[in-house]
Amino acid sequence: DTGVSQDPRHKITKRGQNVTFRCDPISEHNRLYWYRQTLGQGPEFLTYFQNEAQLEKSRLLSDRFSAERPKGSFSTLEIQRTEQGDSAMYLCASSSTEGSNQPQHFGDGTRLSIL
Amino acid sequence: QQPVQSPQAVILREGEDAVINCSSSKALYSVHWYRQKHGEAPVFLMILLKGGEQKGHEKISASFNEKKQQSSLYLTASQLSYSGTYFCGTESASNSGYALNFGKGTSLLVTP
């Protein structure tokens, strides 16, 4: 069990630029989630996939955000035309579908800073 | 709607006990507890399910009152390693699929 891996760990970019983050879930997990966390807050749900299907998107996920999981393995989260308010920690989590109510295992996150 | 956690922060001496509470205005299917240390990923502690089942892998106990939609996490004989921010995440009919709705967290500091 190598855990959930996220890349990069940190990203600093200028306002208006596009950024893309990658998440590699635990290999046997077919559910994958993206959350955003700001200082002093708990993680906020953005979107989730079961295999390659994106089944739900939060209203927090504006048109500038897009997520993919093309082969049901790794996932990417892209933010276009970044804004100051996008500065946050972006967390990825994965879980199994065997049985019900399986725990979500989180990666270390990608910290995004918008200059 | 975000669950409410209390207290916001607590400071303990090593060996003391603490209780962290999580309450929701929604009917809950389950409550998930995580601990996060600064700059690290949230780490799964426990799931409490409607009907009383618990799933966890650490020596931590918790309860889930389905009538009140409240959960409590019990940390006994605290150790320095227990320091961190504790989050409850709730799953209810109004959630998006299997997504969790997290509280703002309870900061716990255990001192020698």
XYZ file of N, CA, C and O in Angstrom, chain A residues 9 31 33 35 37 40-45 48 50 56-58 89 91 100-108, chain B residues 2 29-30 32 34 36 39-42 44 47 49 55 57 87 91 96-105:
216
model
N 3.791 19.051 -4.943
C 3.432 19.353 -3.559
C 3.124 20.835 -3.388
O 2.278 21.217 -2.579
N -12.807 4.613 -6.189
C -13.398 5.939 -5.955
C -12.280 6.943 -5.684
O -11.357 6.650 -4.925
N -11.642 11.253 -4.956
C -12.292 12.496 -4.571
C -11.275 13.641 -4.612
O -10.104 13.447 -4.303
N -10.838 17.483 -2.885
C -11.286 18.440 -1.880
C -10.365 19.657 -1.924
O -9.218 19.577 -2.365
N -8.904 22.747 0.745
C -8.823 23.127 2.158
C -8.106 24.460 2.290
O -7.002 24.622 1.779
N -7.490 26.973 8.478
C -8.472 27.017 9.553
C -9.803 26.373 9.229
O -10.755 26.467 10.018
N -9.881 25.729 8.081
C -11.126 25.091 7.666
C -10.922 23.602 7.422
O -9.801 23.141 7.206
N -12.021 22.870 7.447
C -11.955 21.484 7.038
C -11.958 21.371 5.520
O -12.247 22.342 4.824
N -11.641 20.200 5.005
C -11.705 20.002 3.553
C -13.117 20.245 3.015
O -14.098 19.866 3.654
N -13.189 20.880 1.841
C -14.468 21.112 1.176
C -14.514 20.270 -0.102
O -13.603 20.330 -0.918
N -15.597 19.533 -0.281
C -15.738 18.639 -1.417
C -15.799 19.414 -2.729
O -16.498 20.417 -2.842
N -16.112 13.965 -7.340
C -15.635 12.612 -7.147
C -15.915 11.734 -8.366
O -16.815 12.011 -9.163
N -16.110 7.569 -9.784
C -16.099 6.134 -9.570
C -15.584 5.541 -10.869
O -16.217 5.691 -11.927
N -20.214 13.350 -9.480
C -20.763 14.484 -8.752
C -19.780 15.630 -8.756
O -18.569 15.425 -8.678
N -20.316 16.841 -8.876
C -19.499 18.053 -8.788
C -20.158 19.022 -7.826
O -21.360 19.259 -7.901
N -19.363 19.605 -6.952
C -19.873 20.612 -6.032
C -20.121 21.919 -6.781
O -19.491 22.201 -7.798
N -5.049 24.524 -0.300
C -4.485 23.174 -0.411
C -5.516 22.323 -1.143
O -6.685 22.291 -0.750
N -6.628 18.666 -1.983
C -6.435 17.317 -1.461
C -7.150 16.306 -2.336
O -8.272 16.534 -2.787
N -19.603 -1.260 2.354
C -20.140 0.094 2.417
C -19.329 0.933 3.376
O -18.608 0.420 4.213
N -19.458 2.265 3.208
C -18.833 3.206 4.121
C -17.359 2.936 4.336
O -16.901 2.733 5.462
N -16.639 2.906 3.258
C -15.204 2.690 3.341
C -14.496 4.008 3.647
O -14.915 5.067 3.182
N -13.413 3.958 4.406
C -12.702 5.206 4.718
C -12.047 5.804 3.478
O -11.636 5.077 2.565
N -11.969 7.120 3.450
C -11.256 7.813 2.402
C -9.826 8.053 2.885
O -9.610 8.530 3.994
N -8.865 7.723 2.048
C -7.456 7.914 2.386
C -6.929 9.087 1.578
O -7.024 9.094 0.352
N -6.368 10.061 2.285
C -5.954 11.308 1.666
C -4.472 11.311 1.283
O -3.638 10.702 1.953
N -4.182 12.039 0.208
C -2.804 12.364 -0.124
C -2.346 13.582 0.653
O -3.129 14.209 1.375
N -1.072 13.933 0.494
C -0.495 15.069 1.221
C -0.920 16.417 0.638
O -0.645 17.448 1.242
N -22.568 22.315 6.982
C -21.363 21.916 7.696
C -21.666 21.457 9.115
O -22.387 22.144 9.855
N -25.962 9.342 7.835
C -25.723 7.924 7.575
C -24.492 7.453 8.340
O -24.448 6.325 8.820
N -23.495 8.320 8.384
C -22.250 7.944 9.044
C -21.466 9.182 9.430
O -21.702 10.277 8.908
N -17.335 10.229 10.036
C -15.942 9.817 9.856
C -15.062 10.781 10.645
O -15.255 11.994 10.581
N -11.094 12.164 11.426
C -9.738 12.253 10.886
C -8.892 13.129 11.817
O -9.417 14.031 12.476
N -5.382 15.563 11.528
C -4.444 16.180 10.586
C -3.374 16.941 11.352
O -3.686 17.800 12.184
N 0.649 20.595 7.865
C 1.374 20.311 6.629
C 1.255 18.878 6.144
O 1.919 18.504 5.172
N 0.416 18.094 6.805
C 0.273 16.691 6.418
C -1.150 16.384 5.978
O -2.063 17.194 6.141
N -1.335 15.181 5.439
C -2.663 14.746 5.013
C -3.528 14.396 6.213
O -3.015 13.944 7.244
N -4.831 14.569 6.109
C -5.722 14.029 7.143
C -5.582 12.510 7.189
O -5.521 11.851 6.149
N -7.139 8.904 8.543
C -8.381 8.276 8.981
C -8.223 7.675 10.382
O -7.238 7.010 10.687
N -14.800 5.307 11.561
C -16.115 5.547 10.978
C -17.155 5.020 11.953
O -17.015 3.908 12.478
N -21.227 4.207 12.014
C -22.326 4.035 11.086
C -23.660 4.075 11.804
O -23.768 3.697 12.977
N -15.954 1.310 12.599
C -14.793 0.800 11.879
C -13.621 1.708 12.207
O -13.713 2.922 12.038
N -9.021 1.714 13.190
C -7.828 0.902 13.343
C -6.877 1.487 14.372
O -5.748 1.130 14.437
N -10.935 16.421 12.662
C -12.087 16.780 11.837
C -13.102 15.649 11.855
O -12.733 14.469 11.767
N -21.748 12.086 6.455
C -22.386 11.602 5.237
C -23.891 11.579 5.498
O -24.335 10.989 6.481
N -23.281 15.054 -1.597
C -23.038 14.644 -2.966
C -22.469 13.231 -2.971
O -21.317 13.029 -2.652
N -23.249 12.264 -3.338
C -22.765 10.902 -3.439
C -22.119 10.447 -2.150
O -22.732 10.482 -1.097
N -20.870 10.050 -2.227
C -20.151 9.569 -1.062
C -19.236 10.637 -0.475
O -18.404 10.339 0.361
N -19.404 11.877 -0.911
C -18.550 12.939 -0.407
C -18.836 13.192 1.065
O -19.938 12.970 1.551
N -17.840 13.658 1.762
C -17.981 13.991 3.175
C -18.079 15.495 3.352
O -17.428 16.268 2.648
N -18.881 15.908 4.319
C -19.046 17.295 4.690
C -18.296 17.490 6.003
O -18.699 16.936 7.030
N -17.193 18.225 5.968
C -16.318 18.325 7.136
C -16.631 19.539 7.996
O -17.000 20.599 7.494
N -16.431 19.381 9.321
C -16.484 20.510 10.231
C -15.213 21.334 10.138
O -14.289 20.999 9.384
N -15.150 22.412 10.930
C -14.003 23.308 10.892
C -12.805 22.771 11.675
O -11.710 23.321 11.597
N -13.014 21.736 12.440
C -11.903 21.123 13.138
C -11.783 21.539 14.591
O -12.252 22.605 15.001
